[in-house]
C-alpha atoms as one frame of an Amber mdcrd trajectory, in Angstrom:
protein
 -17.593  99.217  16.436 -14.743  96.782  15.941 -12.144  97.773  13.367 -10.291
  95.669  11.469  -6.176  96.141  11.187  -5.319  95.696   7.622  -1.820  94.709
   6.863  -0.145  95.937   3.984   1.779  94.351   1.090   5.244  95.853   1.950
   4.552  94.534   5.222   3.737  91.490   4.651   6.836  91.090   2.532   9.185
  92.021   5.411   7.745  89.373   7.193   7.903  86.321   4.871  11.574  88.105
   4.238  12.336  88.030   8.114  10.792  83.676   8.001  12.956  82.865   4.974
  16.178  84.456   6.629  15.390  82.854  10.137  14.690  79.699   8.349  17.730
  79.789   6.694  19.720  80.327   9.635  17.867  77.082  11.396  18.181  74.762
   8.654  22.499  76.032   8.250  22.170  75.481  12.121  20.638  71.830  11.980
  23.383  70.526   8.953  26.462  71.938  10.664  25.023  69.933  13.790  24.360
  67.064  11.896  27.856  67.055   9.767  29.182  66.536  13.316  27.332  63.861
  13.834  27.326  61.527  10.655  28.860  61.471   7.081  27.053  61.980   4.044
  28.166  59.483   0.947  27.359  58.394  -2.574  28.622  55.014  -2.469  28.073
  51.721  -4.010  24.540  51.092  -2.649  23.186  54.613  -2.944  23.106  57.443
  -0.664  24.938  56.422   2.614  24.052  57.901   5.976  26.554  56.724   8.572
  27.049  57.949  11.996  30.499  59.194  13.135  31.103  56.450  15.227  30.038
  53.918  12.513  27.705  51.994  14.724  24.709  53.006  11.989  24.972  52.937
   8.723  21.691  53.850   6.641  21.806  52.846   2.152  19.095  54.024   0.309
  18.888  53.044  -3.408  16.601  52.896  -6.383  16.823  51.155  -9.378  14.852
  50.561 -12.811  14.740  48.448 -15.646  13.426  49.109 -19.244  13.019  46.418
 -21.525  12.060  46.141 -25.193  11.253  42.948 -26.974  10.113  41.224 -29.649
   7.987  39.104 -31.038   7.296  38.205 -27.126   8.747  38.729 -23.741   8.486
  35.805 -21.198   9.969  32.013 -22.522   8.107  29.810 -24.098   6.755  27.304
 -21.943   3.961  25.268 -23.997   3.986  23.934 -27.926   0.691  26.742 -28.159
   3.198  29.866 -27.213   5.177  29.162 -30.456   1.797  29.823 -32.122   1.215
  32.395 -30.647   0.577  36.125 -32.263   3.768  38.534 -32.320   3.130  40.842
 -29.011   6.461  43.634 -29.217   6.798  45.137 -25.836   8.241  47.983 -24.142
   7.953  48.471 -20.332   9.256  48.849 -17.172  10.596  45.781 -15.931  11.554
  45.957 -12.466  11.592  48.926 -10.257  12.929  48.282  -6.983  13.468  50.862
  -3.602  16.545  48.966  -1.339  17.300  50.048   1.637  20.412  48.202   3.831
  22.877  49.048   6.721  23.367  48.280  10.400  22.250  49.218  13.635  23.807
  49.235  16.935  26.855  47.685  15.605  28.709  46.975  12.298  27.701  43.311
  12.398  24.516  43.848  12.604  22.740  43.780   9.341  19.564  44.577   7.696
  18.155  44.506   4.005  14.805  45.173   2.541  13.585  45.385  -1.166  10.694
  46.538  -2.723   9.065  46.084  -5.782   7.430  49.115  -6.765   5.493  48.361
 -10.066   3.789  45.577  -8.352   3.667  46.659  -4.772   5.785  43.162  -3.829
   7.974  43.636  -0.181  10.294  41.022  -1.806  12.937  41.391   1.061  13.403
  41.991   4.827  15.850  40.341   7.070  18.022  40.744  10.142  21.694  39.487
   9.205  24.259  39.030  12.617  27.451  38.727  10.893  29.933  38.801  13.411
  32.524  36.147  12.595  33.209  35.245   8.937  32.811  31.475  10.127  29.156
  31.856  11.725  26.684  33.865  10.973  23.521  34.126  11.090  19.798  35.489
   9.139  16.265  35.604   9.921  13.662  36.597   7.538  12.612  36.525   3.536
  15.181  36.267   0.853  16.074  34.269  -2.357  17.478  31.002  -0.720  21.238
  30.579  -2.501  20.002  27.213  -3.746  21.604  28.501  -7.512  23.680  30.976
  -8.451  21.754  32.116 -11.172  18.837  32.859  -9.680  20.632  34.090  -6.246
  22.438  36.522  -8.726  20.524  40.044  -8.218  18.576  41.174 -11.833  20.892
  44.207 -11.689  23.811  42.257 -11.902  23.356  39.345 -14.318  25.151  39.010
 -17.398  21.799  38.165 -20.171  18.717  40.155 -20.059  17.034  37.849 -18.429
  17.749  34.398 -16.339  17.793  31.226 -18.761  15.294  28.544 -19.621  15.460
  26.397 -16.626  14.791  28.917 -14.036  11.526  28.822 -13.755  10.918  24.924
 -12.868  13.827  24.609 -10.634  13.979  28.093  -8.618  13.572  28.345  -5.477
  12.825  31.672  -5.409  11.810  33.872  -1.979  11.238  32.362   1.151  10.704
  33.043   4.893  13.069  30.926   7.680  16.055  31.388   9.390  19.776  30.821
   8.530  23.161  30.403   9.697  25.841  30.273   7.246  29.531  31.254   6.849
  33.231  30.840   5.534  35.769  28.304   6.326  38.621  30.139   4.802  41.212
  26.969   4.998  44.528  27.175   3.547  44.838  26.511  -0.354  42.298  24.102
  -0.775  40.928  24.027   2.567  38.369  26.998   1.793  34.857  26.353   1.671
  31.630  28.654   2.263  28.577  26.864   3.503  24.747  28.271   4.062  22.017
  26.182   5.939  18.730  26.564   6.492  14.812  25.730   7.689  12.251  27.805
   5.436   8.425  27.588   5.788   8.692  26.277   2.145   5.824  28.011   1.139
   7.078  30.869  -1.006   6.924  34.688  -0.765   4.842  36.541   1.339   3.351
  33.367   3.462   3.952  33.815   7.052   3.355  29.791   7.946   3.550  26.400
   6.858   0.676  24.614   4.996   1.562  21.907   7.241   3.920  20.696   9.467
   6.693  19.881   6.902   9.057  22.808   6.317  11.247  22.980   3.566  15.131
  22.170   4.847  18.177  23.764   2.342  21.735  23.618   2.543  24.731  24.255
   0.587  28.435  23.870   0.498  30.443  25.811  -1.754  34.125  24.552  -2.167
  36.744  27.597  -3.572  39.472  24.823  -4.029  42.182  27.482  -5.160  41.613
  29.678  -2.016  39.633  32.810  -3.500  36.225  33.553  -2.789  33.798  34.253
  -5.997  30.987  36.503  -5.379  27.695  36.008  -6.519  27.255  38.270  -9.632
  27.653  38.161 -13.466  30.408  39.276 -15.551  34.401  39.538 -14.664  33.874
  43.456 -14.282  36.647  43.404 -11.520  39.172  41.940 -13.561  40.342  39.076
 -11.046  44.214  38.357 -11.728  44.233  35.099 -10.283  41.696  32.430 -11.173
  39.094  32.754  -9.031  37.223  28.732  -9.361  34.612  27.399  -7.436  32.051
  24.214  -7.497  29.066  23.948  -5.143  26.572  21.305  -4.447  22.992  22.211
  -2.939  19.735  20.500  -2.172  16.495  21.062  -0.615  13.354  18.946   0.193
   9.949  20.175   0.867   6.689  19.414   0.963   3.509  21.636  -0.091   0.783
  21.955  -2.176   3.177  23.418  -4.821   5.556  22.041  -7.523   7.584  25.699
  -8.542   7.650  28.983  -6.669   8.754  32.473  -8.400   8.327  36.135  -7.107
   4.654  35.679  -6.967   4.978  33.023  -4.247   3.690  29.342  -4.707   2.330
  27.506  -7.825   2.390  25.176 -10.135   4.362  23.682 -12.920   2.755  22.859
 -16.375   0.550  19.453 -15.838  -0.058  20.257 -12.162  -2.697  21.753 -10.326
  -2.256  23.436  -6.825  -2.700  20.725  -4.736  -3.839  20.579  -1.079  -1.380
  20.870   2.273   1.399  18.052   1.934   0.182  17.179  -1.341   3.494  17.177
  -3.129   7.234  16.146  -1.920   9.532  18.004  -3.953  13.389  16.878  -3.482
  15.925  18.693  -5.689  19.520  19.051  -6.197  21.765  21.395  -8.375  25.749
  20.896  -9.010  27.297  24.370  -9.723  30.263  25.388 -11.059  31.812  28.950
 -11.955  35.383  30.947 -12.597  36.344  34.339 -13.163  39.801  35.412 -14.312
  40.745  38.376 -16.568  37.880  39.332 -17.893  36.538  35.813 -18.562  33.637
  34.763 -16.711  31.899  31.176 -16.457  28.907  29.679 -14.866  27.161  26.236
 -15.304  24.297  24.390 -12.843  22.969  20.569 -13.478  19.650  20.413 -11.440
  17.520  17.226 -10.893  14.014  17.664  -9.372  11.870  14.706  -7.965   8.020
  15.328  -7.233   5.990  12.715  -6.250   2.624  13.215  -5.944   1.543  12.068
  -2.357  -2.258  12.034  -3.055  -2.077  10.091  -6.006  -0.430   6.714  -5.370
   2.880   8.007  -4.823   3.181   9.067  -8.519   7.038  10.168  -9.054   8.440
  12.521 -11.811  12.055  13.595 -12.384  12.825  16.865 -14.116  16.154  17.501
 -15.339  18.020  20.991 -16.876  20.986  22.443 -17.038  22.498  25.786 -18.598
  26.061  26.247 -19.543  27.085  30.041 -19.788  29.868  32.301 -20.703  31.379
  36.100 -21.305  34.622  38.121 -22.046  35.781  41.105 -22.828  37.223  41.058
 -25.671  39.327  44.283 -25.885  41.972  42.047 -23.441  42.913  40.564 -26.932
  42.031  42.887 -29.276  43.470  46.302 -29.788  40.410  47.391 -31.683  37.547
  46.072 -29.255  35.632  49.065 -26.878  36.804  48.428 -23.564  33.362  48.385
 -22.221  31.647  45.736 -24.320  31.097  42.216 -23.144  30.026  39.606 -25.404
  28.380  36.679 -23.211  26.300  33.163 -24.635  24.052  30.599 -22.960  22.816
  27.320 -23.826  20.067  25.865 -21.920  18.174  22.271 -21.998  14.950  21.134
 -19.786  13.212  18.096 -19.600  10.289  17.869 -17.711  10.421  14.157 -17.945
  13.363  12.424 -17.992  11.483   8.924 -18.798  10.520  10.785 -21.866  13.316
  10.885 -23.730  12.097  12.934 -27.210  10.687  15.892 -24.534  13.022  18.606
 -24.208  13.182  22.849 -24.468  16.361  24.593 -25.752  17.485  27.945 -25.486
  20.571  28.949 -26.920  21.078  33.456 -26.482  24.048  35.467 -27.598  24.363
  38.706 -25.821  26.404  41.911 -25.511  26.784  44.562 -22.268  28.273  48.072
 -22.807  28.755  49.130 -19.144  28.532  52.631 -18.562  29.026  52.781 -15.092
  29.548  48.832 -14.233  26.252  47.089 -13.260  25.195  50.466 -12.015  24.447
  51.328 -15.537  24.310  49.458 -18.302  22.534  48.850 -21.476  22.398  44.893
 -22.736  20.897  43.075 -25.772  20.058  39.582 -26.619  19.109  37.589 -29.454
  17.352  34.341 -28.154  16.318  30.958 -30.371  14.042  28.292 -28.587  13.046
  25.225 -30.063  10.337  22.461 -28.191  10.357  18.904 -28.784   7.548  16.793
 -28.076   7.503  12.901 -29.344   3.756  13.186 -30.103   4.232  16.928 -31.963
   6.309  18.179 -34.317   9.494  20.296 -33.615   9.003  23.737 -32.998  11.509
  26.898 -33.422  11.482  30.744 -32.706  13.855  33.377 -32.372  13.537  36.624
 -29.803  15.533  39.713 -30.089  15.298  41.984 -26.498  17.562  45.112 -25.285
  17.354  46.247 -21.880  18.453  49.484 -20.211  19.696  48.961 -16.556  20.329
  51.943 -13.944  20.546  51.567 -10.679  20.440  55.596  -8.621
């Protein structure tokens, strides 16, 4: 009859013992390998795996955003949400997974982003950046048709973007770009971005026809320094750093605004069918950082004429004016890490109306712990909607936001 071999306790303690130590041993074994073959980093865009002969790079970062607010979140975009019942929130905002580097060779790019809370791929694209004159992108990104919008939501200066955003953003789109910098002499510098996008907002792969939406922009940095796109002087520029850009872009679709979601429609439109709507838009931009003083402005114009119904042609007009500074450059007593920033915004979404128009005027203040890496900002907002056929309307919104990016 078969007998069974019973192992006992003190046995089976020496051998989970002996595993542990011989794991151990591997796993030392497989990092001292590994130290000789890349470097191991905390650096501005997360953890940083790079090889040792810096032909790949791997960034891995995460990043959240809690926001409280009251009486309501989101702008008001009809008379109605003035009316509407006080709805205090507190929530996650965004929370976003990044990963970036390059492959094969240091001008070889890549960049996705994802949007966890609402299961969005927002990014993915190949960048070959191999001259600072030409270079080239292929995939889905916010188009750098304004530099408030273009502006990551890490590294803005308010809580949130301003009024006119959401009519005149272009927002996410899939296409291919080349782009690049001129750098001139003195006033001879210019950056410059073109591109052919299937104009039909985030996540579609094709066309809704065969009109694709065309975008370019020239940037000119007429005193020779090159402004990045983010908000607030945290790097202290010495010099003025000064630039103005122009941009356009002309599509056609079945849609009349786009945001993270993808494709839709503006108030007093429906989504329309393929080709249904040419949209033609332009936006003059200006901006300067120096000393701690940081400015941005954009004029945007916005024609849509409504192919399907006789040709029917409305202009939409906004523009935001928007400043910060850190005040302890002036005054002894002022924290060193506060920022006090304020926006005015107007939108018309008729021009031939004149007595239509939305304002937004915010006041704001950062405390950076940690630059836009970590930072806590609050806002106090007042709106007010005029209508000629209703009577004014006013409301104030108070929100604070904690940033951290890990």
């Amino acid at each position: 009859m078969y007998k069974e071999n019973k192992i006992s306790p003190t046995s089976k303690s020496l051998f989970l013992i002996l595993l542990l130590l011989i794991g151990v041993k591997v796993f030392s074994q497989i990092e001292k390998d590994t130290s000789k073959l890349m470097n191991v980093r905390y650096g501005s865009k997360g953890i940083e795996l790079e090889t040792r002969d810096k032909k790949f790079l791997f960034q891995l970062q995460s990043r959240l955003q809690f926001r409280f607010s009251t009486p309501y979140d989101a702008d008001p975009l009809t008379y109605d949400d003035y009316g509407q019942h006080t709805q205090t929130t507190f929530k996650i905002n965004r929370a976003r997974l990044k990963v970036g580097g390059h492959a094969f060779e240091p001008w070889l790019n890549y960049y996705w982003e994802y949007e966890l809370s609402q299961s969005n791929l927002l990014d993915f694209r190949i960048m070959i950046e191999k001259w600072d004159w030409l270079s080239f992108k292929a995939g889905q990104w916010k188009t750098e048709f304004t530099r408030e919008r273009f502006i990551s939501s890490g590294e803005q200066q308010m809580v949130e973007r301003s009024l006119i955003n959401r009519p005149f953003t272009v927002d996410r789109q899939l296409g291919v770009e080349i782009y690049g910098h001129l750098k001139g002499k003195g006033i001879a510098d210019f950056n410059y971005w073109a591109a052919a996008l299937t104009g039909t907002g985030r996540g579609n792969t094709a066309n809704d026809d065969g009109n694709l939406m065309y975008f370019g922009r020239t940037q000119w940095n007429f005193l020779g320094r090159f402004l990045d796109f983010e908000g607030s002087d945290l790097e202290f520029h010495e010099k003025p750093t000064p630039i103005i850009a122009f941009s356009a872009i002309t599509n056609r679709s079945p849609y009349t605004r786009f945001s993270q979601a993808g494709g839709g429609s503006l108030e007093g439109y429906e989504n329309g069918e393929p080709g249904q709507y040419r949209v033609n838009q332009w936006n003059l931009e200006t901006a300067l950082m120096y000393r701690g003083f940081s400015w941005q402005s954009e004029w945007h114009t916005k024609e849509i004429i409504d192919k399907r119904n006789n040709n029917q042609t409305t202009i939409l007009k906004g523009y935001y004016v928007q400043a910060g500074y850190f005040f302890y450059n002036i005054l002894n007593w002022w924290p060193q890490h506060l920022e006090m920033a304020a926006r005015h915004a107007t939108y018309k979404p008729d021009n031939s109306i004149k007595q239509n128009r939305q304002n937004e005027s915010t006041l704001a203040f950062n405390w950076f712990f940690k630059g836009h890496k970590n930072k806590l900002t609050s806002e106090i907002s007042y709106f007010s909607f005029e209508d000629k056929t209703l009577p004014l309307e006013q409301g104030w919104r108070f929100r604070i936001q904690w940033d951290i990016s890990l």
